Coordinates of C-alpha atoms and ligand atoms in Angstrom, one line a residue:
X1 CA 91.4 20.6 -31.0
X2 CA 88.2 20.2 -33.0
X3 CA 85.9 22.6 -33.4
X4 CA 82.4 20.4 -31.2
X5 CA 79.4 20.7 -33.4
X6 CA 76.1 18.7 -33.2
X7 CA 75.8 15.6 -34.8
X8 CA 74.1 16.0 -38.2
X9 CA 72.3 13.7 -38.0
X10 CA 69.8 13.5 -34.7
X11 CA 67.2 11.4 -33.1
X12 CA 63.4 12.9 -33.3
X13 CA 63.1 13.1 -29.5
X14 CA 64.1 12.7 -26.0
X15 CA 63.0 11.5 -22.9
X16 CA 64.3 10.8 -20.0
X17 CA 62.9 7.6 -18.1
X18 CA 60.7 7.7 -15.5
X19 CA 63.9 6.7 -13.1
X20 CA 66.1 9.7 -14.5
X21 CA 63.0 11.6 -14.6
X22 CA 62.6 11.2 -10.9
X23 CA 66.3 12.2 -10.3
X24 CA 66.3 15.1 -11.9
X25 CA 63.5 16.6 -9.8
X26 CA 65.9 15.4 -7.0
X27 CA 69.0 17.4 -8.9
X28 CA 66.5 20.4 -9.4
X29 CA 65.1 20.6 -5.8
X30 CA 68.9 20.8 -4.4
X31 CA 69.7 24.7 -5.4
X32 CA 67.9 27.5 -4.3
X33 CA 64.9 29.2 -6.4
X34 CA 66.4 30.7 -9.5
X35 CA 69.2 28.6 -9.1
X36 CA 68.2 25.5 -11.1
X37 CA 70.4 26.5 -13.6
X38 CA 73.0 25.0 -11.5
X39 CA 72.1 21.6 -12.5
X40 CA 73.2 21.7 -16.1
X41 CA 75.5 19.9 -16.2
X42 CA 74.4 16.6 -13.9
X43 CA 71.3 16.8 -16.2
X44 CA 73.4 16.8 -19.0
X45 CA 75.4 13.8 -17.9
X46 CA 72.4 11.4 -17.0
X47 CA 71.2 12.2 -20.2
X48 CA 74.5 10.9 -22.2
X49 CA 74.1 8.1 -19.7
X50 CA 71.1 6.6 -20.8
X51 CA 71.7 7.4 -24.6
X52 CA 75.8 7.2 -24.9
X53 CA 75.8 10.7 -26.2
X54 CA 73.9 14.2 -25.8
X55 CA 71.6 14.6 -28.1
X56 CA 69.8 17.8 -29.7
X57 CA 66.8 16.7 -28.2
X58 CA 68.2 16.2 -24.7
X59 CA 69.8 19.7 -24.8
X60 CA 66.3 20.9 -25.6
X61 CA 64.6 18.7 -22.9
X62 CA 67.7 20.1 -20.2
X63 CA 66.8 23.5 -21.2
X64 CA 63.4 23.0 -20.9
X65 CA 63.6 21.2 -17.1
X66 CA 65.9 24.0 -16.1
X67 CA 64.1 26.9 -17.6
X68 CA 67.2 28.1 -19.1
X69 CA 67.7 29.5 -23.1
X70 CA 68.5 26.6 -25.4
X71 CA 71.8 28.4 -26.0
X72 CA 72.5 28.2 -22.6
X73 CA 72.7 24.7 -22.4
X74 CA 74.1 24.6 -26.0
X75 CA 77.3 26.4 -24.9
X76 CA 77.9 24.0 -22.0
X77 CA 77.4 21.2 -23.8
X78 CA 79.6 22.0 -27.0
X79 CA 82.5 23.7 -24.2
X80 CA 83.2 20.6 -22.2
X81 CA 84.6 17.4 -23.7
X82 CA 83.3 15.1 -21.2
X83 CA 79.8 15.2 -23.3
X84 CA 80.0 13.1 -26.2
X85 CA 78.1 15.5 -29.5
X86 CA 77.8 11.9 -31.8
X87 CA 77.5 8.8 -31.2
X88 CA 80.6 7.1 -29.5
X89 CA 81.7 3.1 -29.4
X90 CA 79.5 0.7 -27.3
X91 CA 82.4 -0.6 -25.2
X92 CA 84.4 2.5 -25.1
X93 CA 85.0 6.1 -26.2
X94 CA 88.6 6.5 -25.5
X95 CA 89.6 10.5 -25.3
X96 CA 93.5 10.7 -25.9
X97 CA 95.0 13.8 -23.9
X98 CA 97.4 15.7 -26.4
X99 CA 98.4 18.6 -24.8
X100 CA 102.0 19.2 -24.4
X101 CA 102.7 16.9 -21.3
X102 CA 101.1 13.9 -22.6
X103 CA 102.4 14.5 -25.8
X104 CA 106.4 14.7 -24.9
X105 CA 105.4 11.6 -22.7
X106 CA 103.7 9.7 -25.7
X107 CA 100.3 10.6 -26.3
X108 CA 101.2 10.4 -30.3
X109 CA 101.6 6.4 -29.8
X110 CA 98.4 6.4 -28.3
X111 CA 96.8 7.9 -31.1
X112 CA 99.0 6.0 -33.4
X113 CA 97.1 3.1 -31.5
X114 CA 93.9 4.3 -32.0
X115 CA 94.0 4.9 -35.7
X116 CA 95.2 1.1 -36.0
X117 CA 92.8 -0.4 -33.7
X118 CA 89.4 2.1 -34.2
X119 CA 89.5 3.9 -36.7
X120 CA 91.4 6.1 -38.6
X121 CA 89.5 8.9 -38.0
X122 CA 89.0 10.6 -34.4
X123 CA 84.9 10.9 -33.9
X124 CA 84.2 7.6 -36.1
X125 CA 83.4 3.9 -34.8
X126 CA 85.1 1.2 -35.2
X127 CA 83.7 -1.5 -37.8
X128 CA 82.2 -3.1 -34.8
X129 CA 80.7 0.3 -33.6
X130 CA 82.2 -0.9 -30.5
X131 CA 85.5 1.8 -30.2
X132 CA 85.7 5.1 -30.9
X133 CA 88.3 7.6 -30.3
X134 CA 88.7 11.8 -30.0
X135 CA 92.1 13.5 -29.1
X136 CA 91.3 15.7 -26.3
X137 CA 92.6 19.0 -24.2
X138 CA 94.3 18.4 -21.0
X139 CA 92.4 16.5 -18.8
X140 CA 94.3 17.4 -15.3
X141 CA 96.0 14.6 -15.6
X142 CA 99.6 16.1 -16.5
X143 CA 101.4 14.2 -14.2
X144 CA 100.6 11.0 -15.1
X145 CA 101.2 11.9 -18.1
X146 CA 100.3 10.1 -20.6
X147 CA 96.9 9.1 -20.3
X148 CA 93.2 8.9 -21.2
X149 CA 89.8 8.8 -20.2
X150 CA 87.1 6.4 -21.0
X151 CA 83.7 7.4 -19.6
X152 CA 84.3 8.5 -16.0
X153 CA 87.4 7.1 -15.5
X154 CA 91.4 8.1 -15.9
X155 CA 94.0 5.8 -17.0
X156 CA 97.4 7.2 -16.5
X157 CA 101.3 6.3 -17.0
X158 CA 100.4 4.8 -20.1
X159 CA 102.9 2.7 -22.1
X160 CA 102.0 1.7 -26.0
X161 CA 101.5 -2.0 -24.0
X162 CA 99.2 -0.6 -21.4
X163 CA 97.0 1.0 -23.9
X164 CA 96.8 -2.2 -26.1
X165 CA 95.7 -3.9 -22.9
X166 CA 92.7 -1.8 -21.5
X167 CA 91.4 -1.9 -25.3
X168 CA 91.5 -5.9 -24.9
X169 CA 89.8 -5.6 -21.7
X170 CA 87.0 -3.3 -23.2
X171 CA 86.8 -5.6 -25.9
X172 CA 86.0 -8.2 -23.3
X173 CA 83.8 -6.3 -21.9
X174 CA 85.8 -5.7 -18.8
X175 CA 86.3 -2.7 -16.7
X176 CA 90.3 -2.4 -16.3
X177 CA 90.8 -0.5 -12.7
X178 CA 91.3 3.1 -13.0
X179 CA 94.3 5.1 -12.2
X180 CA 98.3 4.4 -13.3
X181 CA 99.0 1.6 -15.3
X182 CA 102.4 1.1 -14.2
X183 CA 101.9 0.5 -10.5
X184 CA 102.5 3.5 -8.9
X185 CA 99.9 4.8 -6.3
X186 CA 98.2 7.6 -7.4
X187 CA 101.1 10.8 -8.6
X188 CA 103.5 9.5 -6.0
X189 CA 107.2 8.9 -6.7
X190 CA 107.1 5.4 -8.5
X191 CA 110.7 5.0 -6.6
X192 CA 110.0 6.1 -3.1
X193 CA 109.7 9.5 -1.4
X194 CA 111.5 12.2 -3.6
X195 CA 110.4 15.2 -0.9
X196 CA 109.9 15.5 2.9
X197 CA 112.4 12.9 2.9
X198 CA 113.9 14.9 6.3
X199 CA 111.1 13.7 8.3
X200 CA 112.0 10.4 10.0
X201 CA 109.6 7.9 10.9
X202 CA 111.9 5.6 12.9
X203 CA 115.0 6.0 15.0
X204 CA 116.9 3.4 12.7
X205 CA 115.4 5.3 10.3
X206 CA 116.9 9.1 10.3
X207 CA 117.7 10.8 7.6
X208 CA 121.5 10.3 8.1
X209 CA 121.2 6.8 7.7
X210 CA 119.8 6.9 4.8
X211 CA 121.2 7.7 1.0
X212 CA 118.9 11.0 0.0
X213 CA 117.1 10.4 -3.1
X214 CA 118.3 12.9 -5.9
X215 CA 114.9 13.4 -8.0
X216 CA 114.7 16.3 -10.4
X217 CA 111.8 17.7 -11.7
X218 CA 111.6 14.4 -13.7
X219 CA 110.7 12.4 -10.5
X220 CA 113.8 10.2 -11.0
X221 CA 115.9 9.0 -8.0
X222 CA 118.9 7.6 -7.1
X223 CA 119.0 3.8 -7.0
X224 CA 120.3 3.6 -3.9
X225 CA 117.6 5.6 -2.5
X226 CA 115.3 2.8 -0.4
X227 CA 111.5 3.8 -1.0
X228 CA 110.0 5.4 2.4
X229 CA 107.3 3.6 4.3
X230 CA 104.1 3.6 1.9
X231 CA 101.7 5.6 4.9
X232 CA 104.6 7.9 5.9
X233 CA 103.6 11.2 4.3
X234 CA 100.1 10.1 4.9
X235 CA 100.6 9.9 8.6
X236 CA 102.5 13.3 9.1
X237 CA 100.1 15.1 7.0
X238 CA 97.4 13.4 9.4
X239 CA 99.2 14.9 12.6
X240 CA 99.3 17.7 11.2
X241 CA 95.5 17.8 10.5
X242 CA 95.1 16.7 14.0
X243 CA 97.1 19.2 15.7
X244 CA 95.4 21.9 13.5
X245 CA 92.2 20.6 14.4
X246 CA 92.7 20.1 18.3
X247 CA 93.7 23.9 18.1
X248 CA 91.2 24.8 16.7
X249 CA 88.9 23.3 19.6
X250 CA 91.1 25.0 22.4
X251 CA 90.2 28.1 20.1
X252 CA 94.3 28.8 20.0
X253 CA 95.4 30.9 17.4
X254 CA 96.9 29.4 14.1
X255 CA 100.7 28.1 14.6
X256 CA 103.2 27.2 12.5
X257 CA 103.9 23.7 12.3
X258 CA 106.1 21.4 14.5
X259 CA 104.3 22.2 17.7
X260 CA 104.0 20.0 20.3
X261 CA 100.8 18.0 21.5
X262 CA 100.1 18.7 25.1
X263 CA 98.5 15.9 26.3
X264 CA 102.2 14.5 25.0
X265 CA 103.5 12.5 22.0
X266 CA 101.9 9.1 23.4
X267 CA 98.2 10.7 23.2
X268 CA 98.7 11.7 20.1
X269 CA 100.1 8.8 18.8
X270 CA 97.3 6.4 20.3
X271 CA 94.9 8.9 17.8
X272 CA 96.7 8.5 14.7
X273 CA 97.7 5.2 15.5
X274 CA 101.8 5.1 15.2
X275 CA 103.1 4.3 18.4
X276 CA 107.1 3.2 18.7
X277 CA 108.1 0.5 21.1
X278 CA 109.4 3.4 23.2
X279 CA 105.7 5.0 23.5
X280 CA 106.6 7.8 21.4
X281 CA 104.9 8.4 17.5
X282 CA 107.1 8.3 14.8
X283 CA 106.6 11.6 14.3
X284 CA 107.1 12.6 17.7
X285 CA 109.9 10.3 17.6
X286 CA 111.7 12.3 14.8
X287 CA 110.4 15.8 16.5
X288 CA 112.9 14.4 19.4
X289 CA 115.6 13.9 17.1
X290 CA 115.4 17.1 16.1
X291 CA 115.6 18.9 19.1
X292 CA 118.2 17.1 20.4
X293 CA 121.1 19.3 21.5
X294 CA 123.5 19.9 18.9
X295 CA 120.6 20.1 16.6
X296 CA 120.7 23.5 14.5
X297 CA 117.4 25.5 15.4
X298 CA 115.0 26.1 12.9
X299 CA 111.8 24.3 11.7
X300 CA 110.4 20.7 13.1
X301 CA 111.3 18.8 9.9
X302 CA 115.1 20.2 11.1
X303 CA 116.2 22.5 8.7
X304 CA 116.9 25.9 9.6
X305 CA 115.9 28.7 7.0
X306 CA 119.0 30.2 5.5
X307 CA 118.4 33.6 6.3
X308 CA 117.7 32.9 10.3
X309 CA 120.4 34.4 11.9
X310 CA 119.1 34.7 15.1
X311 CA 120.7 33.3 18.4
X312 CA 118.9 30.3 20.2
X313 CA 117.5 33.1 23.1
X314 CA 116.5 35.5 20.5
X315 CA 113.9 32.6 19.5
X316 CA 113.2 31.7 22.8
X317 CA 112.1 35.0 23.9
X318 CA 109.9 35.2 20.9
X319 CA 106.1 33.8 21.6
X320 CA 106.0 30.1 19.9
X321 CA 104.3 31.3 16.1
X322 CA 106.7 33.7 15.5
X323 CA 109.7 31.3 16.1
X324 CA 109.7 30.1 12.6
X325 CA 109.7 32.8 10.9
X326 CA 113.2 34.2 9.8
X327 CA 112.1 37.9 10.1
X328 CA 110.3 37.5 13.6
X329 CA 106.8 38.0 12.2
X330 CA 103.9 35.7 11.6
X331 CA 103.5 33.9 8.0
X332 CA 100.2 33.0 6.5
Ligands
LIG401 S1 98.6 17.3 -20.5 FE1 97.6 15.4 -20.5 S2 96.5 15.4 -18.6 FE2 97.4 17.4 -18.7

């Protein structure tokens, strides 16, 4: 990574307008006395807003609306990457992740890209002064890997193609929606459900009707594997919320999950809205499944921790958030 240095060459002065002027009194008056420190960095950012880069003159201006040391400022605006030290492209400043991720999932085409299309040099416009590049740390991003940012936004799952079209978009003067390029939703399994695949959402649905998906750590899957319903995690992860939070109102003590609702399935399921044609939620629906007789004990996704060797009446005699842990004591 390049060692970030002010521009030499920098503007006499700085204001901010009389509307970013106004907001930063706003920004200021939100933290305590002594605290306006804390605003650095939103001051910082309006200020490469209204002039495409931070300036010398805006650190000085920061510092001086703050109260802090110049150096102050200086070191967070050198440390982070998301502040531009020199003047960047008019359409877009593209910032090329090249940590290791992105670069065994071809960030180097990306900057091959770059070089061809900007300039062949990272911190220099293009002829147009329109596109300028910078190859940059990891940007949290990993696994989307690769990707790139370009002013606030991410784009991920990048493909030499992809990248080629977001700069003819730019060039447009479009703004390409943010996010994976290759259709996935957000870091989810571009194939269908590669975990929590256990939990069944339907009773044609249970998991031993279904081929299991075989992912890796890769995310790949079997090709017979169907993808699962696109709001089923969603929706168990909101009964879950739900039951936590309605414990929290009876003032109960924090349970393991898998318990029961007991104003009953339907209740529930009118609140998060999956109701079966039989009344029951999906996920009160696959809870039945699971404690149907013959079922091996163990936790309400139905699979019983390898080390639980105790007998059906040992767990019954135990009070309800011990049950699911193996060694009879609470977790968490
Ligand atoms: S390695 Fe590229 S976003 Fe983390």
């Amino acid at each position: 990574m390049a060692v970030r240095h002010l521009a030499e060459t920098q503007p006499d002065r700085f204001s901010f307008s009389p509307e970013n002027e106004a907001w930063a009194e706003r920004q200021v008056a939100r933290f305590p006395e002594g605290r306006q420190a804390s605003a650095v960095i939103p001051l910082l950012w309006r200020a490469q807003e209204q002039e495409g880069w931070v300036t010398k003159p805006a650190i000085e201006r920061v510092a001086e609306v703050l109260g802090m040391p110049l150096i102050r400022v200086l070191e967070v605006a050198t440390f982070y990457t998301m502040f531009h030290l020199e003047p960047v492209g008019r359409k877009a400043h593209v910032q090329v992740c090249g940590t290791t991720p992105c670069m065994l999932r071809g960030a180097g085409e990306i900057i091959d890209i770059c070089r061809t299309r900007i300039n062949e040099h990272p911190h220099h416009c293009s002829a147009d002064g329109d596109f300028s590049w910078e190859e940059v740390e990891c940007l949290g991003a990993c696994v989307n890997a690769p990707m790139v940012q370009i002013g606030k936004d991410t784009y991920e799952d990048l493909t030499p193609e992809s990248v080629e079209a977001l700069l003819d978009a730019f060039e447009r003067g479009e703004r390409p929606a943010s996010g994976p390029q290759n259709g996935r939703q957000h870091s989810m399994p571009i194939a269908g459900a590669t975990t929590l695949t256990e939990i069944s959402y339907a009773d044609d649905d249970r998991p031993s009707q279904r081929p299991r998906a075989t992912s890796g750590s890769t995310g790949a899957v079997h090709p017979a594997a169907p993808p699962a319903s696109p709001g089923a995690v969603e929706d168990y992860v909101a009964a879950a919320h739900l039951r936590e939070k309605r414990a929290g109102q009876r003032g109960d003590a924090p349970r393991a999950t898998g318990g029961a609702d007991p104003r009953g399935p339907a209740t529930e399921a009118q609140e998060i809205g999956r109701v079966d044609p039989t009344g029951r939620s999906d996920e009160a629906a696959a809870r039945a499944t699971d404690d149907a007789p013959g079922k091996p004990e163990g936790h309400s996704a139905g699979v019983a921790h390898p080390e639980d060797t105790r007998t059906d009446a040992d767990r019954a005699a135990q009070p309800r958030s011990d049950r699911d842990s193996p060694r009879g004591d609470k977790e968490g």
